[in-house]
């Protein structure tokens, strides 16, 4: 996909005003995975469960209001 | 000050890559920034760099937000909520500054970083939250346009068509710069709420008293109060803003050297949005003594028509036009955030600097969500005002997870180098997450218990 999008050699001769990690190909390189501690992982899952539970309550209330 | 290259964080160095059309267009924009900076043209430099911050803030001064502010004013009059709006925008500036800074330093969007740094599960959760809240919010934006156009006796099909045509029009051109400037030009008209507020002839002494004392504190039903607190928060800080400003900052080509003016952009956006939001509340407050609390959007008289009856035709007309503008700008920015998130998480091209042929998913997501939302408002009897208010509440409820990852990214020294959060920013950000979590949960739990008749 990227190769279809590359520019011509004449354009490539122009000055480029982008930083070394700002080119499309550079941005496509994945950043390394972060290591999350067990406590952080548990806290994130707890937060996730919490917001899903509250979201379900809000949606339930909304649907109930519509039904009435 | 520049963070270490990604190689330092374990990424593999590759030879100089082939250059793309997206690189060339972004480089063109960066050349103008470079020349303005080296030429000492500070105002021109500011002009070139403003955009993502103002658009995120004024985009969030959207249809449901303005309806929410006007509802608050109509229900409680001038009082606690006026300074509360300013407070919530101060919170928004803190959150949005982080997203701008992470985008400028890493040149990557929020979805991409969460997915790569913390794994696919969290990345897709974030994208799922965004897609869900964006769809609901976009429906509410079309509702706002419909409410505004109904004032001029124009029907829902025209409102739906206007929104979709605007999305398609702004996407044509294949340039981030063009898209940003068109939407900025439209966002200026968010200021229409100011003449609406002035012409509504508010009691300016009461306005000053409200700002000085956070009072009178609203009385009435606890659940209604919680709904309005939660929806006011949801009217100022939302998941799409985080995705949008980080993605747009990267797409614009911002770098660490631009962070200072990026902060100015964000702060100016916050101030403008707070002023315009307060104006919507002040205009709505004109209805407080005239049964304003019972207005139910299109089911009742609707805000513009009610304002015309109470404050005169000019106020009604301006408020209706402002609602159309608020909905239209938000449709563009929220659709863009959906496109960024889709492209970032799937790992395909996601830039306005690409043509639709080269970034099919990005453009498809932009138009697709707008089309779905437009279709919903054509459903007869849909509870439009309720959708508008609950869209903000849902955004508030889902926001803590988005913000926690934002804080983690902004503190990630591998990605950010010296640009990590300062301790004071972290303390404020954590307090914001706690406050928003409590407000969202309080409304969710209280309304759930009421609807199940436990209380």
Short mmCIF file of C-alpha atoms in Angstrom, two decimals:
data_model
loop_
_atom_site.label_atom_id
_atom_site.label_comp_id
_atom_site.label_asym_id
_atom_site.label_seq_id
_atom_site.Cartn_x
_atom_site.Cartn_y
_atom_site.Cartn_z
CA UNK A 1 0.00 0.00 0.00
CA UNK A 2 2.75 2.41 0.93
CA UNK A 3 4.64 1.84 -2.32
CA UNK A 4 1.63 3.01 -4.36
CA UNK A 5 1.85 6.27 -2.47
CA UNK A 6 5.50 7.09 -2.90
CA UNK A 7 6.43 10.30 -4.66
CA UNK A 8 8.59 10.76 -7.73
CA UNK A 9 12.36 11.18 -7.58
CA UNK A 10 12.14 14.83 -8.65
CA UNK A 11 9.88 15.57 -5.71
CA UNK A 12 12.20 13.62 -3.47
CA UNK A 13 14.97 16.04 -4.27
CA UNK A 14 13.06 18.84 -2.55
CA UNK A 15 13.94 19.86 0.98
CA UNK A 16 11.77 18.16 3.53
CA UNK A 17 10.81 19.97 6.69
CA UNK A 18 9.87 16.94 8.76
CA UNK A 19 11.55 15.51 11.83
CA UNK A 20 13.30 12.18 11.59
CA UNK A 21 10.41 10.28 13.20
CA UNK A 22 7.67 12.25 11.45
CA UNK A 23 7.68 10.50 8.09
CA UNK A 24 4.80 8.13 7.36
CA UNK A 25 7.02 5.07 7.32
CA UNK A 26 8.54 6.05 10.68
CA UNK A 27 5.14 6.51 12.23
CA UNK A 28 4.17 3.04 11.07
CA UNK A 29 6.92 1.43 13.12
CA UNK A 30 5.24 0.12 16.27
CA UNK A 31 6.40 1.46 19.60
CA UNK A 32 7.48 -1.22 22.05
CA UNK A 33 4.96 -2.64 24.45
CA UNK A 34 4.98 -1.12 27.94
CA UNK A 35 5.26 -3.35 30.96
CA UNK A 36 2.28 -2.89 33.26
CA UNK A 37 2.65 -4.02 36.85
CA UNK A 38 0.10 -6.46 38.25
CA UNK A 39 -1.37 -3.71 40.42
CA UNK A 40 -1.74 -1.38 37.45
CA UNK A 41 -3.40 -4.09 35.39
CA UNK A 42 -5.85 -4.92 38.18
CA UNK A 43 -6.61 -1.21 38.67
CA UNK A 44 -7.25 -0.72 34.95
CA UNK A 45 -9.58 -3.73 34.81
CA UNK A 46 -11.41 -2.50 37.90
CA UNK A 47 -11.90 0.90 36.25
CA UNK A 48 -13.04 -0.76 33.06
CA UNK A 49 -15.63 -2.91 34.89
CA UNK A 50 -16.76 0.16 36.82
CA UNK A 51 -17.41 2.30 33.75
CA UNK A 52 -19.13 -0.54 31.89
CA UNK A 53 -21.42 -1.14 34.89
CA UNK A 54 -22.30 2.57 35.21
CA UNK A 55 -22.78 2.84 31.43
CA UNK A 56 -25.21 -0.09 31.56
CA UNK A 57 -27.15 1.72 34.31
CA UNK A 58 -27.31 4.93 32.27
CA UNK A 59 -28.46 3.05 29.17
CA UNK A 60 -31.04 1.09 31.18
CA UNK A 61 -32.41 4.31 32.64
CA UNK A 62 -32.52 5.92 29.20
CA UNK A 63 -34.41 2.96 27.71
CA UNK A 64 -36.80 2.91 30.68
CA UNK A 65 -37.51 6.62 30.23
CA UNK A 66 -38.28 6.08 26.56
CA UNK A 67 -40.57 3.14 27.35
CA UNK A 68 -42.57 5.38 29.70
CA UNK B 1 14.25 18.71 25.23
CA UNK B 2 13.44 16.42 22.33
CA UNK B 3 12.65 12.88 23.51
CA UNK B 4 15.01 10.08 22.61
CA UNK B 5 14.33 8.51 19.22
CA UNK B 6 12.09 5.49 19.26
CA UNK B 7 15.13 3.28 18.70
CA UNK B 8 16.06 4.08 22.28
CA UNK B 9 12.79 2.50 23.40
CA UNK B 10 13.58 -0.72 21.53
CA UNK B 11 12.20 -0.05 18.05
CA UNK B 12 14.31 -1.23 15.11
CA UNK B 13 16.05 1.39 12.96
CA UNK B 14 15.30 1.16 9.24
CA UNK B 15 17.04 2.75 6.26
CA UNK B 16 15.66 6.09 4.96
CA UNK B 17 12.18 5.23 3.70
CA UNK B 18 10.42 6.04 0.47
CA UNK B 19 8.60 9.37 0.78
CA UNK B 20 4.86 9.58 0.37
CA UNK B 21 2.44 12.22 -0.85
CA UNK B 22 1.32 12.59 2.76
CA UNK B 23 4.91 13.40 3.74
CA UNK B 24 5.17 15.94 0.92
CA UNK B 25 1.98 17.77 1.90
CA UNK B 26 2.88 17.83 5.57
CA UNK B 27 6.36 19.02 4.71
CA UNK B 28 4.84 21.86 2.68
CA UNK B 29 2.91 23.03 5.75
CA UNK B 30 5.96 22.62 7.97
CA UNK B 31 8.06 24.72 5.58
CA UNK B 32 5.71 27.67 6.19
CA UNK B 33 6.02 27.14 9.95
CA UNK B 34 9.81 26.98 9.62
CA UNK B 35 9.94 30.21 7.60
CA UNK B 36 7.63 32.06 10.00
CA UNK B 37 9.74 30.93 12.95
CA UNK B 38 13.09 31.76 11.42
CA UNK B 39 11.72 35.06 10.08
CA UNK B 40 10.56 36.10 13.54
CA UNK B 41 6.95 36.52 12.39
CA UNK B 42 5.35 35.49 15.67
CA UNK B 43 1.73 36.28 14.85
CA UNK B 44 1.98 34.47 11.53
CA UNK B 45 3.51 31.51 13.34
CA UNK B 46 0.62 31.50 15.80
CA UNK B 47 -1.85 31.68 12.91
CA UNK B 48 -0.20 28.68 11.27
CA UNK B 49 -0.16 26.60 14.44
CA UNK B 50 -3.60 27.29 15.90
CA UNK B 51 -6.30 24.82 14.99
CA UNK B 52 -6.51 21.52 16.85
CA UNK B 53 -7.03 23.13 20.26
CA UNK B 54 -9.65 25.65 19.18
CA UNK B 55 -11.45 23.05 17.09
CA UNK B 56 -11.50 20.51 19.94
CA UNK B 57 -12.91 23.09 22.35
CA UNK B 58 -15.40 24.75 20.02
CA UNK B 59 -16.28 21.37 18.54
CA UNK B 60 -17.25 20.34 22.05
CA UNK B 61 -19.43 23.45 22.33
CA UNK B 62 -21.71 21.30 20.23
CA UNK B 63 -25.43 20.91 19.82
CA UNK B 64 -26.12 18.72 22.87
CA UNK B 65 -23.77 20.83 24.98
CA UNK B 66 -25.50 24.06 24.10
CA UNK B 67 -28.92 22.44 24.57
CA UNK B 68 -27.65 21.14 27.92
CA UNK B 69 -26.43 24.62 28.97
CA UNK B 70 -29.68 26.23 27.84
CA UNK B 71 -31.67 23.54 29.67
CA UNK B 72 -29.67 24.26 32.80
CA UNK B 73 -30.33 27.97 32.47
CA UNK B 74 -34.02 27.40 31.76
CA UNK B 75 -34.32 25.04 34.74
CA UNK B 76 -32.26 26.83 37.38
CA UNK B 77 -31.69 30.35 36.05
CA UNK B 78 -28.43 32.19 36.65
CA UNK B 79 -26.38 30.69 39.46
CA UNK B 80 -24.04 27.81 40.27
CA UNK B 81 -23.77 26.43 36.74
CA UNK B 82 -22.28 29.59 35.22
CA UNK B 83 -18.94 29.36 37.07
CA UNK B 84 -19.23 25.56 36.93
CA UNK B 85 -19.00 25.76 33.12
CA UNK B 86 -15.79 27.78 33.44
CA UNK B 87 -14.44 25.21 35.90
CA UNK B 88 -15.17 22.32 33.55
CA UNK B 89 -13.43 24.08 30.68
CA UNK B 90 -10.41 24.62 32.90
CA UNK B 91 -10.43 20.84 33.38
CA UNK B 92 -10.73 20.40 29.62
CA UNK B 93 -7.69 22.60 29.00
CA UNK B 94 -5.57 20.40 31.31
CA UNK B 95 -6.70 17.23 29.53
CA UNK B 96 -6.41 18.63 26.02
CA UNK B 97 -2.96 20.09 26.64
CA UNK B 98 -1.77 16.58 27.41
CA UNK B 99 -3.23 15.18 24.21
CA UNK B 100 -1.72 18.00 22.13
CA UNK B 101 1.69 17.50 23.75
CA UNK B 102 1.67 13.71 23.26
CA UNK B 103 0.62 14.16 19.62
CA UNK B 104 3.30 16.78 18.94
CA UNK B 105 6.09 14.78 20.60
CA UNK B 106 5.26 11.28 19.33
CA UNK B 107 3.61 12.28 16.00
CA UNK B 108 1.10 9.52 16.66
CA UNK B 109 -2.57 9.39 17.56
CA UNK B 110 -4.07 8.31 20.88
CA UNK B 111 -5.60 5.06 19.58
CA UNK B 112 -2.37 4.00 17.93
CA UNK B 113 -0.31 4.61 21.06
CA UNK B 114 -2.73 2.89 23.45
CA UNK B 115 -2.98 -0.11 21.15
CA UNK B 116 0.77 -0.46 20.64
CA UNK B 117 1.94 0.51 24.10
CA UNK B 118 -0.67 -1.26 26.25
CA UNK B 119 -1.92 -4.01 23.94
CA UNK B 120 -4.78 -4.72 21.59
CA UNK B 121 -7.34 -5.29 24.35
CA UNK B 122 -7.01 -1.77 25.76
CA UNK B 123 -6.65 -0.25 22.32
CA UNK B 124 -9.87 -1.78 21.08
CA UNK B 125 -11.70 -0.94 24.29
CA UNK B 126 -10.69 2.69 23.75
CA UNK B 127 -11.79 2.58 20.12
CA UNK B 128 -15.05 0.86 21.09
CA UNK B 129 -15.83 3.51 23.72
CA UNK B 130 -15.11 6.19 21.18
CA UNK B 131 -17.20 4.67 18.42
CA UNK B 132 -20.15 4.17 20.77
CA UNK B 133 -20.08 7.66 22.29
CA UNK B 134 -19.35 9.24 18.91
CA UNK B 135 -22.38 7.59 17.33
CA UNK B 136 -24.67 8.72 20.13
CA UNK B 137 -23.15 12.21 20.15
CA UNK B 138 -23.39 12.53 16.37
CA UNK B 139 -27.07 11.67 16.56
CA UNK B 140 -27.39 14.48 19.09
CA UNK B 141 -25.57 16.85 16.71
CA UNK B 142 -28.08 16.13 13.98
CA UNK B 143 -30.79 16.67 16.61
CA UNK B 144 -29.38 20.14 17.28
CA UNK B 145 -29.36 20.99 13.57
CA UNK B 146 -32.89 19.68 13.29
CA UNK B 147 -34.04 21.78 16.26
CA UNK B 148 -32.40 24.85 14.75
CA UNK B 149 -33.79 24.28 11.27
CA UNK B 150 -37.26 23.48 12.60
CA UNK B 151 -37.36 27.09 13.77
CA UNK B 152 -37.18 28.11 10.10
CA UNK B 153 -39.80 25.50 9.21
CA UNK B 154 -37.22 23.25 7.55
CA UNK B 155 -37.65 19.53 8.03
CA UNK B 156 -35.51 16.69 9.33
CA UNK B 157 -34.46 15.39 5.87
CA UNK B 158 -32.86 18.74 5.09
CA UNK B 159 -31.07 18.75 8.46
CA UNK B 160 -29.74 15.25 7.81
CA UNK B 161 -28.66 16.16 4.29
CA UNK B 162 -26.92 19.35 5.42
CA UNK B 163 -24.77 17.49 7.93
CA UNK B 164 -23.73 14.75 5.52
CA UNK B 165 -23.03 17.19 2.66
CA UNK B 166 -20.83 19.28 4.96
CA UNK B 167 -18.78 16.23 5.92
CA UNK B 168 -18.28 15.27 2.27
CA UNK B 169 -17.50 18.86 1.22
CA UNK B 170 -14.84 19.42 3.89
CA UNK B 171 -13.23 16.07 3.15
CA UNK B 172 -12.69 16.91 -0.50
CA UNK B 173 -9.28 18.33 -1.22
CA UNK B 174 -6.92 15.85 0.41
CA UNK B 175 -5.27 18.44 2.66
CA UNK B 176 -5.29 18.69 6.43
CA UNK B 177 -4.72 22.45 6.21
CA UNK B 178 -7.79 23.00 4.00
CA UNK B 179 -10.03 20.90 6.23
CA UNK B 180 -8.82 22.68 9.38
CA UNK B 181 -9.28 26.19 7.99
CA UNK B 182 -12.79 25.49 6.67
CA UNK B 183 -13.91 24.09 10.02
CA UNK B 184 -12.20 26.94 11.91
CA UNK B 185 -14.06 29.43 9.73
CA UNK B 186 -17.34 27.75 10.58
CA UNK B 187 -16.48 27.52 14.28
CA UNK B 188 -16.23 31.32 14.52
CA UNK B 189 -20.03 31.40 14.38
CA UNK B 190 -20.17 29.60 17.74
CA UNK B 191 -19.92 33.20 18.97
CA UNK B 192 -23.54 33.74 17.90
CA UNK B 193 -24.53 32.65 21.38
CA UNK B 194 -23.11 35.95 22.69
CA UNK B 195 -25.57 38.25 20.89
CA UNK B 196 -28.34 35.79 21.80
CA UNK B 197 -27.39 36.19 25.48
CA UNK B 198 -27.10 39.99 25.27
CA UNK B 199 -30.39 40.42 23.44
CA UNK B 200 -32.11 38.20 26.02
CA UNK B 201 -31.48 41.10 28.45
CA UNK B 202 -30.17 39.14 31.42
CA UNK B 203 -29.77 40.65 34.86
CA UNK B 204 -26.03 41.36 34.70
CA UNK B 205 -25.84 41.80 38.44
CA UNK B 206 -27.09 38.24 38.86
CA UNK B 207 -24.49 37.06 36.34
CA UNK B 208 -21.71 38.73 38.31
CA UNK B 209 -23.06 37.38 41.60
CA UNK B 210 -23.15 33.85 40.19
CA UNK B 211 -19.52 34.02 39.08
CA UNK B 212 -18.40 35.53 42.36
CA UNK B 213 -20.21 33.15 44.69
CA UNK B 214 -21.14 29.96 42.77
CA UNK B 215 -24.69 30.66 43.91
CA UNK B 216 -27.59 30.40 44.12
CA UNK B 217 -27.08 26.67 44.32
CA UNK B 218 -29.80 24.86 42.35
CA UNK B 219 -32.73 23.48 44.23
CA UNK B 220 -35.15 20.81 43.07
CA UNK B 221 -34.82 17.11 42.25
CA UNK B 222 -31.49 15.54 43.17
CA UNK B 223 -31.50 13.28 40.10
CA UNK B 224 -32.17 16.18 37.73
CA UNK B 225 -29.33 18.09 39.34
CA UNK B 226 -26.99 15.10 38.94
CA UNK B 227 -28.06 14.74 35.31
CA UNK B 228 -27.21 18.36 34.60
CA UNK B 229 -23.90 18.20 36.48
CA UNK B 230 -22.90 15.05 34.59
CA UNK B 231 -24.08 16.40 31.26
CA UNK B 232 -22.29 19.71 31.86
CA UNK B 233 -19.05 17.81 32.47
CA UNK B 234 -19.79 15.69 29.40
CA UNK B 235 -20.32 18.93 27.51
CA UNK B 236 -16.73 20.00 28.09
CA UNK B 237 -14.47 16.96 28.35
CA UNK B 238 -15.12 13.90 26.20
CA UNK B 239 -13.27 10.91 24.72
CA UNK B 240 -13.54 12.21 21.15
CA UNK B 241 -11.70 15.41 22.07
CA UNK B 242 -8.70 13.39 23.26
CA UNK B 243 -8.63 11.29 20.09
CA UNK B 244 -9.22 14.33 17.91
CA UNK B 245 -6.66 16.76 19.29
CA UNK B 246 -3.87 14.21 19.50
CA UNK B 247 -4.63 12.87 16.02
CA UNK B 248 -4.99 16.35 14.55
CA UNK B 249 -1.78 17.59 16.20
CA UNK B 250 0.10 14.67 14.64
CA UNK B 251 -1.66 15.12 11.30
CA UNK B 252 -0.87 18.83 11.28
CA UNK B 253 2.78 17.93 11.76
CA UNK B 254 3.30 19.62 15.12
CA UNK B 255 6.63 19.02 16.83
CA UNK B 256 7.96 19.62 20.35
CA UNK B 257 9.03 23.13 19.24
CA UNK B 258 5.34 23.91 18.67
CA UNK B 259 4.14 22.82 22.10
CA UNK B 260 4.23 26.32 23.59
CA UNK B 261 1.94 27.72 20.89
CA UNK B 262 -0.09 24.52 21.02
CA UNK B 263 -0.80 25.42 24.63
CA UNK B 264 -1.88 28.89 23.54
CA UNK B 265 -4.17 27.30 20.94
CA UNK B 266 -5.71 25.03 23.58
CA UNK B 267 -6.12 27.81 26.15
CA UNK B 268 -7.68 30.22 23.63
CA UNK B 269 -10.08 27.47 22.59
CA UNK B 270 -10.97 26.84 26.23
CA UNK B 271 -11.63 30.51 26.95
CA UNK B 272 -13.75 30.99 23.82
CA UNK B 273 -15.73 27.82 24.50
CA UNK B 274 -16.35 28.81 28.12
CA UNK B 275 -17.56 32.28 27.12
CA UNK B 276 -19.85 30.93 24.41
CA UNK B 277 -21.14 28.15 26.70
CA UNK B 278 -21.96 30.66 29.44
CA UNK B 279 -23.74 32.77 26.82
CA UNK B 280 -25.95 29.80 25.88
CA UNK B 281 -26.84 29.32 29.55
CA UNK B 282 -27.58 33.02 30.01
CA UNK B 283 -29.82 33.00 26.93
CA UNK B 284 -31.61 29.89 28.21
CA UNK B 285 -32.04 31.50 31.63
CA UNK B 286 -34.45 33.98 30.07
CA UNK B 287 -36.92 31.08 30.09
CA UNK B 288 -36.44 30.27 33.78
CA UNK B 289 -39.52 32.16 34.89
CA UNK B 290 -41.58 31.08 31.92
CA UNK B 291 -41.86 27.30 32.31
CA UNK B 292 -38.41 26.75 30.82
CA UNK B 293 -37.85 23.56 32.79
CA UNK B 294 -40.64 21.85 30.88
CA UNK B 295 -39.27 22.47 27.39
CA UNK B 296 -38.84 19.16 25.59
CA UNK B 297 -37.11 20.00 22.34
CA UNK B 298 -39.22 19.33 19.30
CA UNK B 299 -41.93 17.71 21.40
CA UNK B 300 -42.63 21.08 22.99
CA UNK B 301 -41.97 24.55 21.68
CA UNK B 302 -38.20 24.00 21.42
CA UNK B 303 -35.64 26.46 22.73
CA UNK B 304 -35.45 28.85 19.75
CA UNK B 305 -39.23 29.17 19.54
CA UNK B 306 -39.55 29.57 23.31
CA UNK B 307 -36.86 32.26 23.28
CA UNK B 308 -38.65 34.07 20.48
CA UNK B 309 -41.83 34.10 22.56
CA UNK B 310 -40.07 35.38 25.69
CA UNK B 311 -37.18 37.54 24.42
CA UNK B 312 -38.17 38.46 20.89
CA UNK B 313 -37.69 37.10 17.36
CA UNK B 314 -34.05 38.19 17.09
CA UNK B 315 -33.01 36.02 20.05
CA UNK B 316 -34.93 33.02 18.73
CA UNK B 317 -33.43 33.38 15.26
CA UNK B 318 -29.85 33.84 16.48
CA UNK B 319 -30.15 30.94 18.90
CA UNK B 320 -31.51 28.71 16.12
CA UNK B 321 -28.64 29.67 13.79
CA UNK B 322 -26.12 29.11 16.57
CA UNK B 323 -27.53 25.64 17.27
CA UNK B 324 -27.19 24.75 13.58
CA UNK B 325 -23.57 25.95 13.62
CA UNK B 326 -22.79 24.10 16.85
CA UNK B 327 -24.15 20.84 15.49
CA UNK B 328 -22.46 21.26 12.10
CA UNK B 329 -18.96 21.95 13.43
CA UNK B 330 -19.21 19.08 15.90
CA UNK B 331 -20.32 16.68 13.16
CA UNK B 332 -17.10 17.50 11.31
CA UNK B 333 -14.75 17.17 14.29
CA UNK B 334 -16.41 14.08 15.77
CA UNK B 335 -16.46 12.36 12.37
CA UNK B 336 -12.77 13.21 12.06
CA UNK B 337 -12.00 11.68 15.46
CA UNK B 338 -13.80 8.51 14.35
CA UNK B 339 -11.71 8.40 11.19
CA UNK B 340 -8.48 8.90 13.13
CA UNK B 341 -9.40 6.17 15.63
CA UNK B 342 -10.39 3.68 12.91
CA UNK B 343 -7.19 4.24 10.93
CA UNK B 344 -4.93 4.23 13.99
CA UNK B 345 -6.34 1.03 15.49
CA UNK B 346 -6.49 -0.92 12.22
CA UNK B 347 -3.10 0.42 11.21
CA UNK B 348 -3.91 1.98 7.85
CA UNK B 349 -3.52 5.50 6.47
CA UNK B 350 -5.37 8.06 8.60
CA UNK B 351 -4.60 11.56 7.45
CA UNK B 352 -6.44 14.39 5.72
CA UNK B 353 -3.22 14.75 3.74
CA UNK B 354 -4.11 11.57 1.89
CA UNK B 355 -6.61 11.26 -0.90
CA UNK B 356 -9.73 9.12 -0.32
CA UNK B 357 -8.21 6.49 -2.60
CA UNK B 358 -5.14 6.18 -0.37
CA UNK B 359 -7.02 6.38 2.95
CA UNK B 360 -10.29 4.67 2.17
CA UNK B 361 -11.03 3.56 5.72
CA UNK B 362 -10.28 6.99 7.19
CA UNK B 363 -12.61 8.76 4.79
CA UNK B 364 -15.16 5.93 4.92
CA UNK B 365 -15.37 6.12 8.72
CA UNK B 366 -15.73 9.91 8.53
CA UNK B 367 -18.71 9.71 6.20
CA UNK B 368 -20.11 6.40 7.51
CA UNK B 369 -20.77 7.53 11.11
CA UNK B 370 -22.32 10.75 9.85
CA UNK B 371 -24.65 8.78 7.56
CA UNK B 372 -25.75 6.45 10.37
CA UNK B 373 -26.42 9.33 12.75
CA UNK B 374 -28.30 11.24 10.05
CA UNK B 375 -30.54 8.23 9.46
CA UNK B 376 -31.53 8.06 13.16
CA UNK B 377 -32.99 11.57 13.30
CA UNK B 378 -35.30 10.67 10.46
CA UNK B 379 -37.03 8.10 12.70
CA UNK B 380 -40.43 9.56 13.63
CA UNK B 381 -41.00 10.11 17.36
CA UNK B 382 -37.37 9.59 18.41
CA UNK B 383 -36.77 11.10 21.91
CA UNK B 384 -34.42 13.76 20.64
CA UNK B 385 -33.79 15.96 23.71
CA UNK B 386 -33.33 12.88 25.88
CA UNK B 387 -30.75 11.55 23.40
CA UNK B 388 -28.94 14.89 23.45
CA UNK B 389 -28.67 15.01 27.25
CA UNK B 390 -27.82 11.32 27.67
CA UNK B 391 -25.11 11.55 25.00
CA UNK B 392 -23.20 13.91 27.27
CA UNK B 393 -23.78 11.72 30.32
CA UNK B 394 -22.51 8.62 28.51
CA UNK B 395 -19.41 10.53 27.45
CA UNK B 396 -18.85 11.52 31.09
CA UNK B 397 -19.24 7.95 32.32
CA UNK B 398 -16.80 6.48 29.79
CA UNK B 399 -14.29 9.31 30.06
CA UNK B 400 -12.24 8.14 33.11
CA UNK B 401 -10.68 5.20 31.23
CA UNK B 402 -9.71 7.44 28.33
CA UNK B 403 -8.18 9.99 30.69
CA UNK B 404 -6.25 7.40 32.69
CA UNK B 405 -4.52 6.17 29.53
CA UNK B 406 -3.94 9.77 28.48
CA UNK B 407 -2.17 10.44 31.79
CA UNK B 408 -0.15 7.23 31.41
CA UNK B 409 0.96 8.22 27.91
CA UNK B 410 1.83 11.75 29.03
CA UNK B 411 4.01 10.25 31.78
CA UNK B 412 5.68 7.66 29.55
CA UNK B 413 9.32 8.71 29.46
CA UNK B 414 10.11 6.26 26.64
CA UNK B 415 7.69 8.13 24.40
CA UNK B 416 7.85 11.63 25.80
CA UNK B 417 11.42 12.08 27.02
CA UNK B 418 11.62 15.38 28.90
CA UNK B 419 8.11 16.27 27.83
CA UNK B 420 6.44 14.09 30.47
CA UNK B 421 3.87 15.63 32.81
CA UNK B 422 5.09 17.78 35.65
CA UNK B 423 3.99 16.57 39.11
CA UNK B 424 1.52 19.43 39.49
CA UNK B 425 -0.18 18.51 36.21
CA UNK B 426 -0.44 14.90 37.37
CA UNK B 427 -2.06 15.91 40.63
CA UNK B 428 -4.63 18.05 38.82
CA UNK B 429 -5.26 15.36 36.19
CA UNK B 430 -5.82 12.65 38.80
CA UNK B 431 -8.21 14.95 40.70
CA UNK B 432 -10.12 15.54 37.45
CA UNK B 433 -10.44 11.80 36.82
CA UNK B 434 -11.71 11.27 40.38
CA UNK B 435 -14.20 14.12 40.15
CA UNK B 436 -15.57 12.99 36.79
CA UNK B 437 -15.81 9.36 37.95
CA UNK B 438 -17.79 10.35 41.04
CA UNK B 439 -20.17 12.62 39.13
CA UNK B 440 -20.83 10.06 36.40
CA UNK B 441 -21.30 7.22 38.88
CA UNK B 442 -23.58 9.29 41.13
CA UNK B 443 -25.97 10.02 38.28
CA UNK B 444 -25.78 6.47 36.85
CA UNK B 445 -26.45 4.76 40.17
CA UNK B 446 -29.09 7.20 41.40
CA UNK B 447 -31.07 7.17 38.17
CA UNK B 448 -30.79 3.38 37.95
CA UNK B 449 -32.15 2.96 41.48
CA UNK B 450 -34.99 5.35 40.70
CA UNK B 451 -35.90 3.60 37.47
CA UNK B 452 -35.94 0.21 39.24
CA UNK B 453 -38.09 1.81 41.99
CA UNK B 454 -35.67 0.91 44.76
CA UNK B 455 -36.04 4.53 45.95
#
